[in-house]
Backbone as CSV, one residue per row, in Angstrom:
resi,resn,N_x,N_y,N_z,CA_x,CA_y,CA_z,C_x,C_y,C_z
1,MET,-1.375,2.562,26.056,-2.659,2.786,25.396,-3.044,1.524,24.640
2,GLU,-4.174,0.964,24.926,-4.637,-0.224,24.234,-5.496,0.191,23.054
3,GLU,-5.080,-0.264,21.876,-5.807,0.076,20.646,-6.905,-0.953,20.416
4,ARG,-8.136,-0.510,20.458,-9.251,-1.416,20.219,-9.576,-1.460,18.737
5,GLU,-9.969,-2.631,18.292,-10.330,-2.780,16.890,-11.633,-2.052,16.617
6,ALA,-11.603,-1.181,15.613,-12.784,-0.385,15.301,-13.867,-1.266,14.692
7,LYS,-15.117,-0.899,14.948,-16.224,-1.582,14.297,-16.303,-1.073,12.872
8,ARG,-16.098,-1.949,11.916,-15.944,-1.529,10.541,-17.179,-1.848,9.714
9,PRO,-17.603,-0.926,8.845,-18.678,-1.265,7.909,-18.174,-2.280,6.912
10,ARG,-18.989,-3.272,6.587,-18.572,-4.291,5.625,-18.709,-3.771,4.199
11,LEU,-17.735,-4.136,3.382,-17.772,-3.742,1.981,-18.473,-4.831,1.176
12,ASN,-19.405,-4.443,0.336,-20.164,-5.402,-0.442,-20.286,-4.894,-1.886
13,PRO,-19.738,-5.601,-2.899,-19.021,-6.867,-2.719,-17.645,-6.660,-2.093
14,ALA,-17.132,-7.715,-1.480,-15.832,-7.644,-0.833,-14.748,-7.320,-1.858
15,PRO,-13.778,-6.490,-1.490,-12.724,-6.145,-2.441,-11.728,-7.283,-2.644
16,LEU,-11.078,-7.257,-3.771,-9.952,-8.132,-4.055,-8.688,-7.290,-3.944
17,LEU,-7.810,-7.653,-3.036,-6.570,-6.917,-2.853,-5.435,-7.643,-3.564
18,VAL,-4.677,-6.914,-4.370,-3.477,-7.446,-5.019,-2.297,-6.696,-4.406
19,PHE,-1.472,-7.418,-3.654,-0.496,-6.831,-2.741,0.925,-7.130,-3.239
20,ALA,1.652,-6.086,-3.623,2.996,-6.231,-4.182,4.067,-5.900,-3.140
21,HIS,5.149,-6.662,-3.163,6.234,-6.478,-2.198,7.152,-5.321,-2.582
22,GLY,8.055,-4.980,-1.672,9.043,-3.942,-1.923,10.259,-4.475,-2.649
23,ALA,11.263,-3.620,-2.823,12.413,-3.967,-3.658,13.284,-5.065,-3.061
24,GLY,13.400,-5.110,-1.733,14.405,-5.973,-1.141,13.943,-7.272,-0.536
25,ALA,12.645,-7.490,-0.421,12.158,-8.701,0.237,10.941,-9.239,-0.492
26,PRO,10.819,-10.564,-0.624,9.720,-11.169,-1.373,8.424,-11.209,-0.576
27,SER,7.409,-11.789,-1.189,6.093,-11.874,-0.541,6.092,-12.778,0.678
28,SER,7.119,-13.615,0.815,7.208,-14.529,1.962,7.883,-13.903,3.175
29,SER,8.269,-12.631,3.095,8.918,-11.975,4.229,7.931,-11.822,5.387
30,ASP,8.473,-11.739,6.593,7.621,-11.591,7.782,6.745,-10.352,7.672
31,TRP,7.301,-9.258,7.163,6.546,-8.000,7.057,5.352,-8.183,6.122
32,MET,5.601,-8.790,4.982,4.523,-8.978,4.009,3.437,-9.911,4.549
33,ILE,3.841,-10.967,5.199,2.849,-11.904,5.742,2.007,-11.227,6.824
34,ARG,2.667,-10.465,7.694,1.919,-9.786,8.756,0.912,-8.791,8.178
35,TRP,1.347,-7.999,7.207,0.441,-7.005,6.642,-0.632,-7.639,5.759
36,LYS,-0.311,-8.743,5.125,-1.345,-9.455,4.368,-2.465,-9.889,5.305
37,ASN,-2.117,-10.430,6.444,-3.126,-10.879,7.409,-3.899,-9.702,7.991
38,LEU,-3.196,-8.612,8.293,-3.870,-7.425,8.817,-4.886,-6.882,7.811
39,LEU,-4.484,-6.794,6.567,-5.363,-6.244,5.532,-6.547,-7.161,5.252
40,ALA,-6.293,-8.466,5.246,-7.381,-9.413,5.000,-8.461,-9.281,6.054
41,THR,-8.047,-9.165,7.309,-9.006,-9.043,8.405,-9.720,-7.700,8.376
42,ALA,-8.965,-6.639,8.157,-9.541,-5.292,8.216,-10.539,-5.033,7.102
43,THR,-10.250,-5.520,5.909,-11.083,-5.189,4.748,-12.110,-6.259,4.412
44,ASN,-12.044,-7.408,5.093,-12.925,-8.532,4.756,-12.806,-8.869,3.278
45,ALA,-11.575,-8.838,2.782,-11.327,-9.050,1.359,-11.720,-10.455,0.927
46,VAL,-12.184,-10.590,-0.313,-12.457,-11.909,-0.858,-11.158,-12.694,-0.976
47,ASP,-10.038,-11.976,-1.187,-8.714,-12.584,-1.199,-7.684,-11.453,-1.168
48,VAL,-6.500,-11.764,-0.624,-5.355,-10.863,-0.720,-4.284,-11.634,-1.484
49,ILE,-4.112,-11.276,-2.738,-3.180,-11.980,-3.609,-1.797,-11.352,-3.481
50,THR,-0.807,-12.167,-3.149,0.574,-11.714,-3.166,1.335,-12.503,-4.218
51,PHE,2.454,-11.978,-4.640,3.255,-12.600,-5.694,4.669,-12.067,-5.596
52,ASP,5.582,-12.722,-6.283,6.969,-12.255,-6.356,7.270,-11.776,-7.767
53,TYR,7.871,-10.600,-7.875,8.362,-10.161,-9.175,9.442,-11.142,-9.647
54,PRO,9.624,-11.286,-10.958,10.534,-12.303,-11.488,11.952,-12.261,-10.914
55,TYR,12.466,-11.073,-10.586,13.848,-10.996,-10.110,14.030,-11.582,-8.703
56,LEU,12.898,-11.840,-7.988,12.975,-12.458,-6.672,12.262,-13.805,-6.611
57,SER,11.676,-14.239,-7.690,10.895,-15.475,-7.664,11.809,-16.695,-7.558
58,GLY,11.279,-17.763,-6.977,12.026,-19.011,-6.867,13.270,-18.916,-6.024
59,GLY,13.275,-18.014,-5.056,14.427,-17.884,-4.172,15.557,-17.032,-4.714
60,LYS,15.344,-16.388,-5.858,16.372,-15.506,-6.414,16.618,-14.312,-5.495
61,LYS,17.807,-13.730,-5.618,18.158,-12.551,-4.831,18.759,-11.484,-5.744
62,GLY,18.089,-11.258,-6.840,18.595,-10.288,-7.800,18.259,-8.857,-7.413
63,ALA,18.874,-7.932,-8.124,18.588,-6.508,-7.931,17.345,-6.140,-8.731
64,PRO,16.516,-5.255,-8.195,15.289,-4.884,-8.915,15.597,-4.070,-10.160
65,PRO,14.860,-4.307,-11.245,15.004,-3.461,-12.430,14.256,-2.150,-12.206
66,LYS,14.250,-1.301,-13.201,13.451,-0.087,-13.114,11.983,-0.453,-12.941
67,ALA,11.277,0.350,-12.176,9.875,0.047,-11.864,9.040,-0.157,-13.122
68,GLU,9.326,0.617,-14.145,8.546,0.531,-15.381,8.596,-0.863,-15.999
69,LYS,9.690,-1.576,-15.781,9.854,-2.904,-16.380,9.058,-3.985,-15.646
70,LEU,8.467,-3.627,-14.503,7.695,-4.586,-13.723,6.187,-4.444,-13.939
71,VAL,5.786,-3.421,-14.667,4.360,-3.105,-14.805,3.588,-4.236,-15.475
72,ASP,4.095,-4.747,-16.585,3.353,-5.767,-17.325,3.161,-7.033,-16.492
73,PHE,4.195,-7.460,-15.784,4.072,-8.649,-14.944,3.058,-8.412,-13.826
74,HIS,3.117,-7.230,-13.223,2.180,-6.866,-12.161,0.749,-6.887,-12.688
75,LEU,0.551,-6.340,-13.862,-0.780,-6.300,-14.464,-1.292,-7.710,-14.761
76,GLN,-0.394,-8.622,-15.118,-0.797,-10.006,-15.331,-1.378,-10.620,-14.059
77,GLN,-0.778,-10.284,-12.919,-1.278,-10.816,-11.652,-2.663,-10.239,-11.335
78,VAL,-2.854,-8.985,-11.678,-4.166,-8.363,-11.494,-5.205,-9.061,-12.362
79,ASN,-4.870,-9.297,-13.610,-5.811,-9.929,-14.531,-6.170,-11.336,-14.078
80,LYS,-5.203,-12.075,-13.537,-5.489,-13.413,-13.007,-6.485,-13.328,-11.860
81,GLY,-6.305,-12.326,-10.998,-7.226,-12.153,-9.883,-8.627,-11.788,-10.338
82,VAL,-8.717,-10.928,-11.344,-10.017,-10.526,-11.874,-10.742,-11.721,-12.480
83,GLU,-9.996,-12.584,-13.172,-10.602,-13.782,-13.765,-11.124,-14.732,-12.678
84,LYS,-10.404,-14.806,-11.579,-10.795,-15.712,-10.497,-11.940,-15.150,-9.673
85,TYR,-11.969,-13.817,-9.507,-12.992,-13.184,-8.671,-13.703,-12.075,-9.453
86,PRO,-14.454,-12.427,-10.483,-15.133,-11.398,-11.282,-16.179,-10.660,-10.447
87,GLY,-16.288,-9.371,-10.706,-17.303,-8.571,-10.022,-16.858,-7.960,-8.716
88,HIS,-15.658,-8.275,-8.254,-15.162,-7.701,-7.008,-14.240,-6.522,-7.320
89,PRO,-14.416,-5.401,-6.623,-13.546,-4.246,-6.883,-12.101,-4.575,-6.550
90,VAL,-11.192,-4.183,-7.424,-9.772,-4.488,-7.263,-9.067,-3.313,-6.587
91,VAL,-8.349,-3.623,-5.525,-7.558,-2.617,-4.816,-6.091,-3.020,-4.910
92,LEU,-5.269,-2.125,-5.445,-3.842,-2.379,-5.542,-3.157,-1.881,-4.275
93,VAL,-2.475,-2.794,-3.595,-1.724,-2.454,-2.390,-0.259,-2.724,-2.667
94,GLY,0.613,-1.855,-2.209,2.034,-2.089,-2.444,2.888,-1.587,-1.305
95,LYS,3.964,-2.309,-1.059,4.992,-1.883,-0.107,6.111,-1.202,-0.883
96,SER,6.375,0.059,-0.590,7.481,0.799,-1.189,7.466,0.687,-2.719
97,MET,8.470,0.036,-3.305,8.526,-0.088,-4.759,7.252,-0.689,-5.328
98,GLY,6.679,-1.669,-4.623,5.448,-2.291,-5.088,4.302,-1.309,-5.196
99,SER,4.303,-0.284,-4.330,3.246,0.724,-4.412,3.451,1.625,-5.622
100,ARG,4.695,1.903,-5.926,4.981,2.738,-7.101,4.607,2.009,-8.382
101,VAL,4.969,0.725,-8.473,4.586,-0.058,-9.642,3.063,-0.177,-9.718
102,GLY,2.420,-0.370,-8.565,0.968,-0.468,-8.534,0.290,0.780,-9.074
103,CYS,0.837,1.945,-8.748,0.260,3.184,-9.276,0.422,3.255,-10.788
104,MET,1.541,2.759,-11.306,1.728,2.695,-12.760,0.727,1.734,-13.391
105,VAL,0.474,0.622,-12.718,-0.497,-0.346,-13.212,-1.890,0.269,-13.261
106,ALA,-2.251,1.007,-12.218,-3.570,1.649,-12.181,-3.743,2.592,-13.359
107,ALA,-2.695,3.332,-13.679,-2.771,4.268,-14.799,-2.882,3.522,-16.128
108,LYS,-2.203,2.394,-16.241,-2.222,1.630,-17.495,-3.520,0.863,-17.659
109,ALA,-3.993,0.260,-16.553,-5.206,-0.556,-16.631,-6.445,0.296,-16.807
110,GLY,-6.410,1.510,-16.258,-7.583,2.370,-16.325,-8.488,2.164,-15.132
111,SER,-9.212,3.177,-14.750,-10.048,3.124,-13.557,-11.217,2.154,-13.702
112,HIS,-11.505,1.688,-14.947,-12.610,0.741,-15.130,-12.299,-0.592,-14.455
113,GLN,-11.026,-0.905,-14.246,-10.654,-2.188,-13.664,-10.165,-2.049,-12.226
114,ILE,-9.470,-0.970,-11.912,-8.903,-0.752,-10.584,-9.794,0.223,-9.820
115,ALA,-10.135,-0.142,-8.584,-11.036,0.701,-7.800,-10.301,1.682,-6.894
116,ALA,-9.117,1.300,-6.401,-8.378,2.163,-5.482,-6.950,1.644,-5.366
117,ALA,-6.076,2.482,-4.807,-4.684,2.104,-4.573,-4.300,2.473,-3.147
118,ILE,-3.543,1.574,-2.499,-3.049,1.805,-1.154,-1.531,1.711,-1.189
119,CYS,-0.859,2.797,-0.811,0.601,2.862,-0.853,1.160,2.811,0.564
120,LEU,1.909,1.751,0.857,2.500,1.561,2.179,3.980,1.929,2.109
121,GLY,4.307,3.126,2.541,5.686,3.593,2.459,6.090,3.928,1.038
122,TYR,5.401,4.890,0.429,5.686,5.240,-0.963,7.081,5.854,-1.080
123,PRO,7.894,5.381,-2.038,9.268,5.897,-2.194,9.292,7.142,-3.070
124,LEU,8.882,8.256,-2.510,8.744,9.473,-3.300,10.096,10.016,-3.756
125,LYS,11.113,9.853,-2.916,12.437,10.389,-3.244,13.303,9.307,-3.871
126,GLY,13.855,9.592,-5.042,14.706,8.636,-5.730,16.065,8.500,-5.074
127,THR,16.854,7.551,-5.556,18.164,7.287,-4.957,19.117,8.471,-5.094
128,LYS,18.904,9.288,-6.106,19.753,10.468,-6.291,19.092,11.740,-5.789
129,GLY,18.003,11.559,-5.042,17.348,12.710,-4.437,16.255,13.344,-5.272
130,SER,16.024,12.842,-6.478,14.995,13.428,-7.324,13.602,13.075,-6.803
131,LEU,12.648,13.935,-7.097,11.270,13.722,-6.664,10.530,12.909,-7.718
132,ARG,10.067,11.711,-7.322,9.380,10.830,-8.270,7.874,11.003,-8.102
133,ASP,7.365,12.117,-8.615,5.962,12.443,-8.407,5.086,12.250,-9.638
134,GLN,5.686,12.118,-10.822,4.888,12.062,-12.045,3.934,10.880,-12.040
135,THR,4.395,9.748,-11.523,3.536,8.560,-11.451,2.267,8.850,-10.677
136,LEU,2.397,9.546,-9.559,1.236,9.832,-8.721,0.265,10.781,-9.408
137,LEU,0.776,11.685,-10.197,-0.089,12.645,-10.884,-0.917,11.989,-11.981
138,GLU,-0.566,10.759,-12.345,-1.288,10.051,-13.401,-2.219,8.968,-12.868
139,VAL,-2.260,8.788,-11.573,-3.126,7.752,-10.992,-4.590,8.164,-11.159
140,PRO,-5.446,7.278,-11.710,-6.831,7.664,-11.994,-7.843,7.239,-10.933
141,VAL,-7.388,6.701,-9.800,-8.322,6.161,-8.809,-7.998,6.707,-7.419
142,PRO,-8.948,6.644,-6.479,-8.669,7.080,-5.104,-7.424,6.384,-4.554
143,THR,-6.572,7.158,-3.900,-5.280,6.640,-3.461,-5.001,7.061,-2.017
144,MET,-4.612,6.076,-1.200,-4.269,6.345,0.192,-2.807,6.014,0.450
145,PHE,-2.190,6.814,1.297,-0.795,6.628,1.671,-0.700,6.389,3.171
146,VAL,0.083,5.379,3.557,0.453,5.177,4.952,1.959,5.389,5.018
147,GLN,2.389,6.351,5.828,3.798,6.730,5.852,4.294,6.897,7.285
148,GLY,5.511,6.427,7.538,6.173,6.732,8.794,6.688,8.162,8.767
149,THR,6.584,8.859,9.883,7.015,10.261,9.900,8.530,10.405,9.801
150,LYS,9.261,9.320,10.026,10.724,9.348,9.928,11.226,8.602,8.696
151,ASP,10.375,8.442,7.713,10.741,7.751,6.478,11.556,8.697,5.598
152,THR,12.852,8.419,5.460,13.719,9.302,4.681,13.452,9.212,3.179
153,MET,12.731,8.174,2.754,12.434,8.032,1.328,11.174,8.783,0.916
154,CYS,10.506,9.402,1.893,9.287,10.143,1.561,9.112,11.318,2.526
155,PRO,9.806,12.431,2.281,9.607,13.614,3.112,8.141,14.047,3.071
156,LEU,7.528,14.178,4.238,6.083,14.426,4.274,5.700,15.778,3.681
157,ASP,6.568,16.773,3.792,6.224,18.068,3.204,6.143,17.964,1.684
158,LYS,7.038,17.156,1.106,7.001,16.954,-0.344,5.757,16.158,-0.741
159,LEU,5.417,15.139,0.064,4.230,14.344,-0.252,2.965,15.184,-0.162
160,HIS,2.852,16.019,0.867,1.681,16.889,0.999,1.517,17.758,-0.247
161,SER,2.627,18.257,-0.755,2.569,19.104,-1.947,2.061,18.321,-3.151
162,VAL,2.524,17.063,-3.286,2.075,16.228,-4.404,0.587,15.914,-4.279
163,LEU,0.133,15.634,-3.071,-1.270,15.276,-2.872,-2.204,16.388,-3.333
164,THR,-1.799,17.631,-3.156,-2.652,18.746,-3.583,-2.790,18.812,-5.100
165,LYS,-1.858,18.163,-5.812,-1.878,18.200,-7.269,-2.550,16.975,-7.883
166,MET,-2.728,15.924,-7.095,-3.330,14.710,-7.656,-4.802,14.958,-7.977
167,PRO,-5.289,14.483,-9.118,-6.646,14.779,-9.560,-7.708,13.843,-8.988
168,VAL,-7.342,13.039,-7.986,-8.263,12.050,-7.430,-8.359,12.226,-5.917
169,LYS,-9.306,11.515,-5.322,-9.439,11.519,-3.863,-8.186,10.898,-3.254
170,THR,-7.613,11.560,-2.251,-6.414,11.050,-1.590,-6.584,11.104,-0.073
171,SER,-5.769,10.316,0.602,-5.750,10.333,2.059,-4.347,9.961,2.523
172,LEU,-3.944,10.513,3.659,-2.629,10.222,4.234,-2.791,9.866,5.698
173,HIS,-2.282,8.698,6.070,-2.242,8.281,7.472,-0.779,8.150,7.872
174,THR,-0.376,8.838,8.921,1.018,8.800,9.350,1.175,7.966,10.618
175,ILE,2.326,7.314,10.698,2.696,6.553,11.892,3.830,7.303,12.564
176,GLU,3.543,7.894,13.707,4.488,8.765,14.405,5.756,7.995,14.775
177,GLY,6.892,8.514,14.291,8.176,7.897,14.591,8.534,6.730,13.708
178,GLY,7.629,6.335,12.802,7.859,5.162,11.967,8.868,5.405,10.864
179,ASP,9.660,4.373,10.555,10.610,4.455,9.454,9.954,3.985,8.160
180,HIS,10.759,3.605,7.173,10.211,3.223,5.868,9.334,1.977,5.946
181,SER,9.568,1.147,6.952,8.740,-0.051,7.163,7.836,0.108,8.384
182,PHE,7.656,1.349,8.845,6.756,1.714,9.937,7.282,1.321,11.318
183,LYS,8.530,0.836,11.399,9.083,0.461,12.690,9.311,1.709,13.532
184,VAL,8.793,1.678,14.777,8.875,2.823,15.675,9.819,2.486,16.830
185,PRO,10.763,3.366,17.145,11.670,3.103,18.271,10.908,2.947,19.588
186,LYS,11.433,2.114,20.453,10.763,1.828,21.726,10.553,3.095,22.540
187,LYS,11.516,3.996,22.531,11.375,5.210,23.334,10.203,6.067,22.855
188,VAL,9.942,6.031,21.543,8.800,6.787,21.008,7.495,6.089,21.388
189,LEU,7.493,4.768,21.308,6.306,4.007,21.718,5.984,4.276,23.185
190,ASP,7.000,4.221,24.027,6.786,4.446,25.462,6.287,5.863,25.730
191,LYS,6.853,6.826,25.023,6.444,8.223,25.205,4.975,8.422,24.865
192,ASN,4.503,7.710,23.833,3.122,7.857,23.382,2.186,6.793,23.945
193,SER,2.705,5.988,24.885,1.907,4.908,25.501,1.257,4.038,24.434
194,ALA,2.078,3.650,23.457,1.583,2.864,22.328,2.434,1.615,22.161
195,THR,1.987,0.729,21.284,2.762,-0.441,20.888,2.848,-0.455,19.374
196,GLN,3.812,-1.195,18.842,3.916,-1.336,17.400,2.636,-1.912,16.835
197,GLU,2.098,-2.906,17.521,0.874,-3.568,17.050,-0.310,-2.612,17.028
198,SER,-0.424,-1.775,18.058,-1.567,-0.859,18.107,-1.500,0.181,16.998
199,LEU,-0.300,0.648,16.680,-0.154,1.635,15.612,-0.483,1.035,14.247
200,GLU,-0.065,-0.219,14.037,-0.367,-0.865,12.767,-1.861,-1.172,12.645
201,LEU,-2.476,-1.563,13.751,-3.919,-1.799,13.730,-4.672,-0.509,13.426
202,HIS,-4.224,0.575,14.000,-4.846,1.873,13.736,-4.726,2.218,12.250
203,ALA,-3.575,1.889,11.653,-3.365,2.178,10.233,-4.299,1.355,9.353
204,VAL,-4.451,0.068,9.636,-5.323,-0.755,8.791,-6.789,-0.391,8.998
205,ASN,-7.140,0.070,10.187,-8.502,0.578,10.388,-8.752,1.786,9.491
206,ALA,-7.745,2.668,9.394,-7.876,3.850,8.534,-7.990,3.447,7.069
207,ILE,-7.254,2.422,6.667,-7.348,1.922,5.299,-8.749,1.410,5.011
208,GLN,-9.297,0.651,5.937,-10.639,0.101,5.726,-11.674,1.215,5.583
209,LEU,-11.582,2.228,6.417,-12.537,3.333,6.334,-12.383,4.093,5.016
210,PHE,-11.141,4.249,4.570,-10.905,4.909,3.280,-11.540,4.118,2.152
211,LEU,-11.364,2.804,2.176,-11.941,1.970,1.123,-13.466,1.970,1.187
212,ALA,-14.005,1.923,2.399,-15.463,1.942,2.536,-16.038,3.213,1.909
213,ASP,-15.372,4.338,2.136,-15.837,5.612,1.598,-15.599,5.679,0.084
214,SER,-14.426,5.264,-0.353,-14.048,5.398,-1.773,-14.834,4.453,-2.662
215,LEU,-14.986,3.210,-2.238,-15.671,2.229,-3.089,-17.170,2.486,-3.163
216,CYS,-17.725,3.027,-2.098,-19.151,3.347,-2.113,-19.469,4.503,-3.050
217,MET,-18.449,5.322,-3.330,-18.648,6.485,-4.191,-18.656,6.110,-5.661
218,GLN,-18.190,4.890,-5.990,-18.054,4.523,-7.400,-19.364,3.958,-7.958
């Protein structure tokens, strides 16, 4: 199945995306670079800002601290982007841990500054199996989730339950057979006559449509 690029409505003014990495790999990882380029093209963003949290900056390979301890640094990156691109709606995008921190930032910054949040592989289940849903219940802006159906860190039945409780507009796009980083086994791709690239393109098209709808409502 060949996935054609959807004709997308342009967002005006163009959004500013601030894109945070996950716990184990910095902004220079292949995954982050690929998704940065996909998002930039799909959303016609004025810029897609990426950064490294201090524990991974400068080539460090440290262990991530608690997500709460990264909020202030993350918010600083948002403020730098706002100063550089005033008047553009800010969209927080995050991979795994970065999406969780981004949701905390949205709650702290307030909806006056953040226009929407995009969570790529949200880590709903903690390392000890606890449900980390309180952060999502406090998000004040439209929020979209892209999740692999085989992501063990985010059981979809649990996520669906949380979405019904969130007080904002939400959307969920699933990647059939995808793991925490959306990687789909070849046998699943062949069964569905799909490619990894086509599934990811379909996901970013869905993100763009969500943003077009959400930002126009503000």
